[in-house]
Amino acid sequence: MSALNLVGRLYAVDTLDTRFITSKTPSSNAKPHRIEKGVSEPTKSRWMTLEFYVYYLVILVAIPLMFKAAYDVSNPSHSNYSQFEHLLSPGWIAGRKVDNSDEQYSTFRNHVPYMFLLLIFHPLLRGVFELLHPIANDPLGAFSKNHSEKDMSAGTQYVEADARLNRRVTYDVYFAALFLVALHGFSAFKILLILYVNYTLVTRLPIAYVPTMTWIFNIGILFANELSNGYPLGKLADILRPLSTLDGVTSEKAHSENWGSVLDNYGGLIPRWEIQFNITVLRLISFNLDYYWSSSRAGGSPLEKEQLDRANLSERDRVAVPAKSQDYSFRNYLAYTLYAPLYLAGPIVTFNDYISQVRYKAKSITVIRTILYGIRFLICLLTMEIIIHFVYAIAISKAQPAWEVYTPFQLSMLGYFNLNHIWLKLLLLFRFFRFWALVDGIDPPENMVRCMSDNYSTQSFWRGWHRSFNRWIVRYIYIPLGGSGGPGTKGIMGKARAMLNFLAVFTFVALWHDINLRLLAWGWLITLFVLPEVLAESLFPPQKWQNHQRVYRMICGVGAVGNILMLMAANLVGFAVGLDGGKDLVRGIVGSYSG
């Protein structure tokens, strides 16, 4: 393979995620695809046109100036450098310090070597477990009770698939128990208690009450976890035995020595378990609603209707086709909700998808594709290292220095690189854990698909930012709410309903991230900033500009600038400088003629 072919293969779409090139499983009775008459010819390439030569010139001039502006304000010679220097750490590139001040990314960056060891150890240990428990040792009769006569007549395929599920789930549960205790110490029992209560509710209640109780319980847990700070047992012990002075021991000392505080001291590597639990809540909701839809489904299974083969389902069908009734067991539930590679940060897979993949390995997972995906992760990691060694946007935003000393262009670039840092940080987090899952034989969706610099649409941007969460929202919130409309809600009414649903979705997203006013403001700003694009689509429908495509591209370009500025503003408010800092930045950028 030549170097050029290797680069092409490395950056091929299917290397990132095969979901971009496959959609639906073909049914056994599907008719061959026919090429319809009148299909338009591919458009002529514009790479060598005058229009694109202008773009090349803009790129050659603008991009270096963008980096220079951010680099200049990060130099020791800048007047504000002393105000954020204390947030920088010793670096390893060109004698520069490194901006490791983002707490979330700093935790990830500092533990990358250990996580790579875990990535290697976990699949190797699974291999040892599987050697000790070969599928050949699983007798046919142990699985016959879980199959219909039709399934059994298909031979050993179903038996082997169930044996594979049984073996993988057993390992996942054992490893998850050890992993949970290592991460959260004694608080692992709090997590298991919440999981047990959720499972009991969904399996014991009348099926009609499951959706309502699912949302009440899980949103209630989000609030309870936050307001109680993870239910410290020391406070519970104080309630059971009020603080008092006993034998000369102060009440403060009595608190530190009570049984609850002693147990709280065994908090594991991540004592604040309630922060990580937010993503587990999404898996609880997925299990509950997948169980509800499978139990209330009428009209037979899609497998029978479309004659699909469970062993060769596409990702879309793995999500849509319900698992077997016996698959909704407590053991499978634990294995899914606590699956180690995806426990801390995702990406999110639905319960149906997880069960399908542990029963039949996804055809998308190959050794070459997984290796290339790992190389892409390492390239992104190096890219981030270069950026945080030369652009100190995060440290500057945290220090909130005198903004007036920066030019409007410099302020814009600080906001822009801040947003890019958030995007690249999340890409690295999600991509590492997805890489771990791929090595382990599970293929979750790719999360961070397109950077805001390569996406002029706000709606498309959010479909590609934390993509698995977006797909989760569409499946479990947006579509049940009615999506963008329904019968009798086309046109303006459909748009209005879509905006109300957007508001509900981003309110949930903001509360899910953290229960505070700043993130709630972020969620509402995002909804507000989608509105201009919705209005622009109504004013400039693409079908009316077929004969003026160049002009339409210019209009989209203007919209792209506005979209990126609004994304910068919303994310700076939500994740960096807050409402007051955001106002100061906006004032500095557009509050003068030069801005």
XYZ file of C-alpha atoms in Angstrom:
595
model
C 0.000 0.000 0.000
C 1.530 3.339 -1.099
C 1.742 6.313 1.246
C -0.960 8.130 -0.749
C -3.296 5.139 -0.588
C -2.621 4.804 3.138
C -3.571 8.454 3.730
C -6.681 8.002 1.612
C -7.643 4.893 3.560
C -6.863 6.612 6.863
C -9.243 9.483 6.114
C -11.906 7.441 4.336
C -15.425 7.974 5.632
C -15.914 4.316 6.526
C -12.727 4.338 8.632
C -14.416 6.863 10.879
C -17.790 5.100 10.965
C -19.395 2.687 8.508
C -22.799 4.136 9.434
C -22.086 6.954 6.976
C -22.087 4.553 4.025
C -24.722 2.003 5.118
C -28.227 2.694 6.294
C -30.771 -0.106 6.305
C -30.486 -3.882 6.188
C -31.778 -5.222 2.846
C -34.631 -7.664 3.363
C -34.537 -11.086 1.798
C -37.487 -10.239 -0.428
C -36.199 -6.814 -1.468
C -36.300 -6.043 -5.181
C -33.057 -5.205 -7.007
C -32.304 -1.522 -7.150
C -33.207 0.135 -10.442
C -31.705 3.331 -11.784
C -34.592 5.683 -12.402
C -34.793 7.779 -15.505
C -34.311 11.470 -15.154
C -31.767 11.306 -12.366
C -29.579 14.400 -12.606
C -25.950 14.012 -13.631
C -23.199 14.720 -11.087
C -22.339 18.406 -10.928
C -19.136 19.542 -12.579
C -16.108 19.950 -10.332
C -15.445 23.541 -9.225
C -11.951 23.010 -7.804
C -10.274 24.809 -10.739
C -12.796 27.612 -11.228
C -12.239 31.323 -10.614
C -14.675 31.213 -7.671
C -12.607 28.584 -5.892
C -9.314 30.368 -6.674
C -10.730 33.307 -4.709
C -11.516 30.939 -1.833
C -7.957 29.549 -1.923
C -6.578 33.073 -1.665
C -8.833 33.878 1.298
C -7.758 30.659 3.023
C -4.048 31.391 2.480
C -4.437 34.843 4.015
C -7.164 34.430 6.652
C -6.167 31.205 8.397
C -2.567 32.262 9.203
C -3.914 35.602 10.488
C -6.401 33.755 12.712
C -3.646 31.665 14.274
C -1.363 34.683 14.570
C -3.999 36.676 16.463
C -4.487 33.859 19.000
C -0.720 33.252 19.222
C 0.062 36.944 19.822
C -2.246 37.212 22.852
C -0.707 33.988 24.245
C 2.881 35.246 24.160
C 4.801 36.182 27.338
C 5.321 39.620 25.810
C 1.592 40.420 25.919
C 0.511 42.869 28.639
C -2.127 40.450 30.028
C 0.211 37.436 30.198
C 0.892 37.795 33.930
C -2.832 37.512 34.686
C -3.126 33.970 33.323
C 0.465 32.699 33.587
C -0.325 30.898 36.859
C -2.814 28.703 34.966
C -0.106 27.370 32.607
C 1.992 24.257 33.182
C 5.438 23.157 31.969
C 5.260 21.945 28.376
C 7.353 19.794 26.057
C 7.120 21.532 22.655
C 9.573 24.258 21.601
C 10.151 25.406 25.183
C 6.548 26.608 25.448
C 4.306 26.257 28.470
C 1.086 24.304 28.020
C -2.465 25.446 28.708
C -3.694 22.468 30.715
C -6.191 24.573 32.673
C -9.353 22.912 31.347
C -10.228 20.642 34.270
C -12.031 18.008 32.203
C -9.332 17.730 29.554
C -6.546 17.969 32.133
C -7.914 14.884 33.918
C -8.033 13.007 30.628
C -4.589 14.191 29.447
C -2.862 13.350 32.719
C -4.257 9.797 32.694
C -3.861 8.887 29.011
C -0.976 6.410 29.643
C -2.964 4.570 32.328
C -6.086 4.464 30.168
C -4.120 2.957 27.299
C -2.939 0.239 29.678
C -6.577 -0.376 30.623
C -7.545 -0.434 26.940
C -4.995 -3.230 26.411
C -5.662 -5.106 29.648
C -9.485 -5.267 29.409
C -9.715 -7.034 25.993
C -6.761 -9.313 26.870
C -8.484 -10.366 30.082
C -11.649 -11.033 28.075
C -9.606 -13.251 25.770
C -8.361 -15.253 28.754
C -11.919 -15.536 30.090
C -13.164 -16.800 26.722
C -10.359 -19.374 26.529
C -11.454 -20.690 29.897
C -15.123 -20.687 28.858
C -15.263 -21.850 25.224
C -18.619 -21.793 23.486
C -18.194 -25.456 22.560
C -18.708 -26.322 26.225
C -22.178 -24.777 26.275
C -24.669 -27.599 25.727
C -27.453 -27.183 23.218
C -30.090 -28.017 25.772
C -29.137 -25.077 28.009
C -30.458 -22.707 25.336
C -33.351 -24.634 23.834
C -35.783 -23.246 26.390
C -35.082 -19.729 25.092
C -35.898 -20.544 21.472
C -38.987 -21.254 19.488
C -39.200 -24.420 17.410
C -38.601 -22.305 14.334
C -35.383 -20.923 15.845
C -34.168 -24.374 16.856
C -34.782 -25.695 13.363
C -32.335 -23.110 12.024
C -29.525 -25.154 13.548
C -26.736 -24.105 15.862
C -26.520 -20.466 14.718
C -28.953 -19.259 17.379
C -27.395 -21.449 20.033
C -23.914 -20.140 19.339
C -25.213 -16.546 19.288
C -26.887 -16.968 22.669
C -23.782 -18.684 24.012
C -21.683 -15.735 22.842
C -24.119 -13.322 24.516
C -24.055 -15.331 27.729
C -20.260 -15.405 27.809
C -19.733 -11.734 26.957
C -22.394 -10.505 29.377
C -20.951 -12.635 32.181
C -17.520 -11.094 31.657
C -18.981 -7.585 31.318
C -20.819 -7.908 34.645
C -17.769 -9.248 36.532
C -15.429 -6.617 35.094
C -17.994 -3.837 35.641
C -18.228 -4.731 39.345
C -14.440 -4.435 39.764
C -14.301 -1.312 37.592
C -17.114 0.366 39.533
C -15.496 -0.278 42.919
C -12.116 0.972 41.630
C -13.702 4.153 40.287
C -16.151 5.002 43.076
C -15.229 2.895 46.095
C -18.112 2.336 48.495
C -20.325 4.610 46.387
C -20.573 1.741 43.891
C -23.325 0.347 46.132
C -25.278 3.607 45.799
C -25.133 3.243 42.013
C -26.233 -0.383 42.154
C -29.141 0.567 44.412
C -30.342 3.200 41.908
C -30.031 0.685 39.068
C -32.006 -1.904 41.048
C -34.822 0.541 41.857
C -35.068 1.627 38.213
C -35.177 -1.993 36.992
C -37.768 -2.935 39.583
C -39.993 -0.022 38.593
C -39.908 -0.773 34.892
C -40.456 -4.522 35.225
C -43.060 -4.522 38.016
C -45.309 -1.630 36.996
C -48.146 -2.041 34.491
C -46.573 -1.484 31.082
C -48.689 1.621 30.351
C -47.035 3.501 33.255
C -43.445 2.746 32.231
C -42.745 5.879 30.073
C -44.148 8.301 32.665
C -42.349 6.671 35.594
C -39.144 6.431 33.551
C -38.956 10.197 33.106
C -40.147 11.036 36.633
C -37.650 8.689 38.260
C -34.602 9.500 36.129
C -35.042 13.268 36.051
C -35.711 13.084 39.790
C -32.429 11.170 40.222
C -30.540 13.889 38.306
C -31.867 16.536 40.697
C -31.444 14.377 43.803
C -27.835 13.486 42.943
C -26.982 17.131 42.391
C -28.772 18.576 45.419
C -27.497 15.915 47.817
C -23.914 15.930 46.474
C -23.982 12.169 45.973
C -25.686 11.189 49.259
C -22.678 11.346 51.645
C -23.092 8.691 54.315
C -21.446 10.917 56.906
C -24.485 13.185 56.889
C -26.787 10.194 57.149
C -24.853 9.003 60.198
C -25.186 12.477 61.739
C -28.961 12.336 61.269
C -29.174 8.936 62.896
C -26.946 10.105 65.748
C -27.119 13.902 66.234
C -23.838 15.704 66.756
C -22.946 16.195 70.388
C -19.959 16.517 72.607
C -19.107 13.113 74.028
C -16.288 12.525 76.489
C -14.575 15.731 75.478
C -14.638 14.884 71.785
C -15.851 17.823 69.710
C -18.879 17.417 67.472
C -16.666 18.084 64.445
C -14.363 15.229 65.395
C -17.377 13.004 66.082
C -18.576 13.687 62.528
C -15.206 12.801 61.000
C -15.078 9.537 62.944
C -18.667 8.318 62.447
C -19.244 5.184 60.388
C -20.633 7.142 57.420
C -17.593 9.406 57.093
C -15.297 6.387 57.329
C -17.108 4.756 54.407
C -17.126 8.070 52.488
C -13.330 8.090 52.686
C -13.288 5.036 50.425
C -14.411 7.030 47.405
C -12.238 5.346 44.764
C -10.480 7.148 41.915
C -13.545 9.318 41.181
C -15.324 10.117 44.473
C -17.802 12.450 42.724
C -19.678 9.534 41.169
C -22.836 11.585 40.696
C -21.154 13.642 37.951
C -20.345 10.554 35.882
C -23.771 9.087 36.582
C -25.503 11.539 34.233
C -24.523 9.457 31.211
C -25.682 6.286 32.978
C -29.134 7.892 33.283
C -29.326 7.934 29.480
C -28.735 4.189 29.425
C -31.396 3.634 32.080
C -33.917 5.542 29.973
C -32.861 3.613 26.858
C -33.378 0.250 28.586
C -36.750 1.294 30.008
C -38.199 2.628 26.758
C -36.777 -0.167 24.599
C -38.396 -2.601 27.040
C -41.675 -0.657 26.891
C -41.755 -0.552 23.083
C -40.902 -4.247 22.794
C -43.651 -5.164 25.271
C -46.309 -2.955 23.709
C -45.452 -3.643 20.075
C -48.433 -4.825 18.029
C -48.475 -6.463 14.640
C -45.494 -8.792 14.957
C -41.738 -8.409 14.806
C -39.987 -6.407 12.044
C -37.779 -9.471 11.588
C -40.789 -11.434 10.379
C -42.368 -8.572 8.442
C -39.245 -7.656 6.471
C -37.589 -11.084 6.721
C -34.420 -9.664 8.259
C -31.561 -11.785 9.520
C -30.576 -10.971 13.122
C -26.976 -11.892 12.359
C -26.646 -9.248 9.627
C -28.616 -6.244 10.838
C -27.495 -2.726 9.976
C -26.969 -0.266 12.812
C -30.357 1.336 12.139
C -32.096 -2.028 12.413
C -30.059 -3.049 15.464
C -31.566 -0.003 17.179
C -35.098 -0.431 15.840
C -35.535 -4.203 16.133
C -36.429 -5.082 19.730
C -34.384 -7.626 21.656
C -35.963 -10.926 22.629
C -38.204 -10.845 25.682
C -35.728 -12.878 27.762
C -32.940 -10.419 26.922
C -34.460 -7.794 29.244
C -32.977 -9.562 32.260
C -31.331 -7.900 35.248
C -27.935 -9.341 34.354
C -28.075 -8.017 30.770
C -29.318 -4.692 32.156
C -26.296 -4.438 34.479
C -23.882 -5.424 31.718
C -25.333 -2.731 29.428
C -25.573 0.142 31.901
C -22.097 -0.495 33.380
C -20.221 -1.597 30.224
C -16.686 -0.456 31.082
C -15.412 1.074 27.780
C -18.496 3.311 27.480
C -19.298 3.855 31.163
C -17.464 7.141 31.765
C -18.240 9.160 28.639
C -19.998 7.086 26.005
C -20.616 7.145 23.064
C -24.156 6.053 23.784
C -25.548 2.841 22.339
C -29.146 1.801 22.895
C -29.977 -1.371 24.786
C -31.284 -3.046 21.617
C -28.041 -2.253 19.786
C -25.850 -3.496 22.650
C -27.706 -6.825 22.901
C -27.563 -7.303 19.140
C -23.806 -6.712 19.067
C -22.969 -8.976 22.001
C -25.006 -11.723 20.311
C -23.593 -11.169 16.799
C -20.336 -9.275 16.287
C -20.842 -6.253 14.030
C -19.471 -6.794 10.518
C -18.127 -3.230 10.585
C -15.374 -4.183 13.061
C -12.171 -5.263 11.342
C -8.568 -5.252 12.540
C -7.386 -2.834 9.821
C -10.220 -0.362 10.368
C -9.678 -0.400 14.146
C -5.914 0.202 13.747
C -6.517 3.100 11.355
C -9.085 4.542 13.764
C -6.495 4.390 16.559
C -3.977 6.220 14.350
C -6.532 8.959 13.710
C -7.015 9.293 17.466
C -3.259 9.738 17.969
C -3.133 12.393 15.206
C -5.954 14.308 16.914
C -4.170 13.996 20.268
C -0.993 15.481 18.772
C -3.046 18.266 17.170
C -4.471 19.188 20.556
C -0.983 19.182 22.094
C 0.238 21.656 19.475
C -2.772 23.939 19.984
C -2.569 24.075 23.798
C 1.187 24.766 23.598
C 0.751 27.791 21.339
C -2.774 29.128 21.984
C -3.784 29.786 25.608
C -7.444 30.557 24.939
C -8.756 28.490 27.878
C -6.400 30.034 30.445
C -7.243 33.535 29.186
C -11.004 32.911 29.417
C -10.600 31.485 32.948
C -8.524 34.447 34.127
C -10.985 36.901 32.523
C -8.367 39.640 32.170
C -8.976 43.187 31.001
C -10.794 42.480 27.752
C -10.405 46.058 26.540
C -6.702 45.545 25.765
C -7.603 43.063 23.014
C -8.670 44.106 19.540
C -12.085 42.918 18.276
C -10.303 40.478 15.961
C -8.264 39.045 18.842
C -11.391 38.670 20.973
C -13.130 36.906 18.090
C -10.215 34.500 17.732
C -10.149 33.813 21.473
C -13.821 32.879 21.298
C -13.261 30.848 18.134
C -10.312 28.858 19.498
C -12.161 28.378 22.779
C -15.007 26.754 20.859
C -12.550 24.665 18.824
C -10.846 23.542 22.043
C -14.201 22.341 23.434
C -14.883 20.464 20.191
C -11.447 18.825 20.001
C -11.443 18.008 23.719
C -14.746 16.169 23.445
C -13.653 14.488 20.228
C -10.598 13.042 22.022
C -12.620 11.882 25.024
C -15.310 10.219 22.935
C -12.892 8.830 20.361
C -10.666 7.179 22.978
C -13.562 5.349 24.625
C -15.030 4.394 21.250
C -11.596 3.048 20.254
C -11.561 0.973 23.439
C -15.028 -0.396 22.616
C -13.967 -1.226 19.022
C -10.943 -3.136 20.311
C -13.345 -4.997 22.616
C -15.736 -5.882 19.771
C -18.532 -3.285 20.184
C -19.117 -0.577 17.556
C -20.755 2.577 19.017
C -21.574 5.611 16.836
C -18.858 8.171 16.147
C -19.674 11.214 18.269
C -17.893 14.321 16.914
C -18.406 14.204 13.165
C -17.874 17.684 11.744
C -16.197 20.683 13.312
C -18.082 23.980 13.316
C -15.388 25.268 10.916
C -16.656 22.732 8.360
C -20.382 23.151 8.930
C -22.427 26.191 7.958
C -25.719 24.859 9.363
C -26.533 25.148 13.064
C -29.001 22.262 12.854
C -26.500 20.030 11.050
C -23.811 21.057 13.513
C -25.862 19.817 16.470
C -26.598 16.561 14.654
C -22.846 15.985 14.479
C -21.838 17.350 17.909
C -22.112 14.505 20.442
C -23.856 12.601 17.665
C -24.794 9.533 19.699
C -26.494 11.808 22.255
C -28.293 13.596 19.431
C -29.545 10.266 18.070
C -30.588 9.273 21.597
C -32.542 12.533 21.924
C -34.255 12.021 18.560
C -35.291 8.452 19.461
C -36.398 8.983 23.053
C -37.511 12.660 23.226
C -37.887 14.454 19.887
C -39.912 11.841 17.969
C -42.171 10.967 20.946
C -42.889 14.707 21.292
C -43.977 14.809 17.648
C -40.738 15.835 15.939
C -41.127 18.721 13.523
C -44.860 18.263 13.161
C -47.470 15.722 12.213
C -50.878 15.532 10.564
C -52.237 19.032 10.183
C -49.057 20.761 11.348
C -47.224 21.432 8.094
C -45.787 24.792 7.078
C -45.622 27.480 9.750
C -47.322 25.302 12.364
C -44.810 22.537 11.758
C -41.919 25.001 12.175
C -43.459 26.403 15.359
C -43.936 22.932 16.809
C -40.372 22.019 15.859
C -39.069 25.098 17.707
C -41.077 24.223 20.831
C -39.668 20.707 20.675
C -36.166 22.153 20.241
C -36.755 24.224 23.380
C -37.871 21.153 25.338
C -34.898 19.144 24.041
C -32.230 21.726 24.878
C -33.790 22.421 28.275
C -33.367 18.723 29.050
C -29.827 18.751 27.600
C -28.865 21.740 29.760
C -30.299 20.191 32.934
C -28.662 16.886 32.046
C -25.245 18.530 31.786
C -25.594 20.310 35.116
C -28.373 21.945 37.095
C -27.412 25.626 37.008
C -28.617 28.844 35.427
C -25.576 29.232 33.170
C -26.224 25.970 31.319
C -29.955 26.639 31.206
C -29.129 29.958 29.517
C -26.888 28.010 27.111
C -29.746 25.644 26.206
C -32.165 28.503 25.585
C -29.577 30.437 23.568
C -29.012 27.402 21.345
C -32.762 27.194 20.691
C -32.876 30.923 19.953
C -29.903 30.651 17.583
C -31.560 27.863 15.582
C -34.450 30.234 14.792
C -32.557 32.424 12.244
C -31.665 29.336 10.202
C -35.260 28.086 10.272
C -36.445 31.503 9.061
C -33.699 31.664 6.406
C -34.753 28.256 5.040
C -38.287 29.619 4.633
C -37.058 32.836 2.944
C -34.431 31.138 0.749
C -35.649 27.595 -0.048
C -32.906 25.675 -1.919
C -35.251 24.471 -4.673
C -35.873 28.066 -5.793
C -32.151 28.717 -6.267
C -31.310 25.805 -8.573
C -30.430 28.221 -11.382
C -28.479 30.551 -9.099
C -26.356 28.139 -7.113
C -23.354 30.454 -6.837
C -25.480 33.206 -5.306
C -27.079 30.649 -2.996
C -23.629 29.514 -1.822
C -22.793 33.135 -1.020
C -25.993 33.470 1.020
C -25.120 30.252 2.888
C -21.627 31.640 3.504
C -23.068 34.745 5.139
C -25.308 32.540 7.238
C -22.318 30.394 8.203
C -20.519 33.406 9.680
C -23.568 34.251 11.763
C -23.996 30.634 12.869
C -20.376 30.308 14.018
C -20.557 33.612 15.922
C -23.741 32.476 17.664
C -22.206 29.087 18.507
C -19.172 30.883 19.939
C -21.396 33.101 22.079
C -23.605 30.262 23.372
C -20.737 27.916 24.243
C -18.678 30.656 25.889
C -21.671 31.470 28.095
C -22.383 27.826 28.894
C -18.897 26.408 29.314
C -16.391 29.218 29.764
C -17.009 32.802 30.862
C -20.682 32.765 31.897
C -23.337 35.375 31.177
C -21.410 38.418 32.403
C -18.192 37.398 30.675
C -20.142 36.694 27.495
C -21.633 40.179 27.546
C -18.163 41.716 27.938
C -16.806 39.687 25.022
C -19.713 40.573 22.732
C -19.365 44.231 23.703
C -15.656 44.099 22.922
C -16.215 42.483 19.527
C -19.183 44.419 18.125
C -19.254 47.454 20.415
C -17.013 49.579 18.210
C -16.648 50.563 14.559
C -13.525 48.414 14.153
C -15.413 45.425 15.554
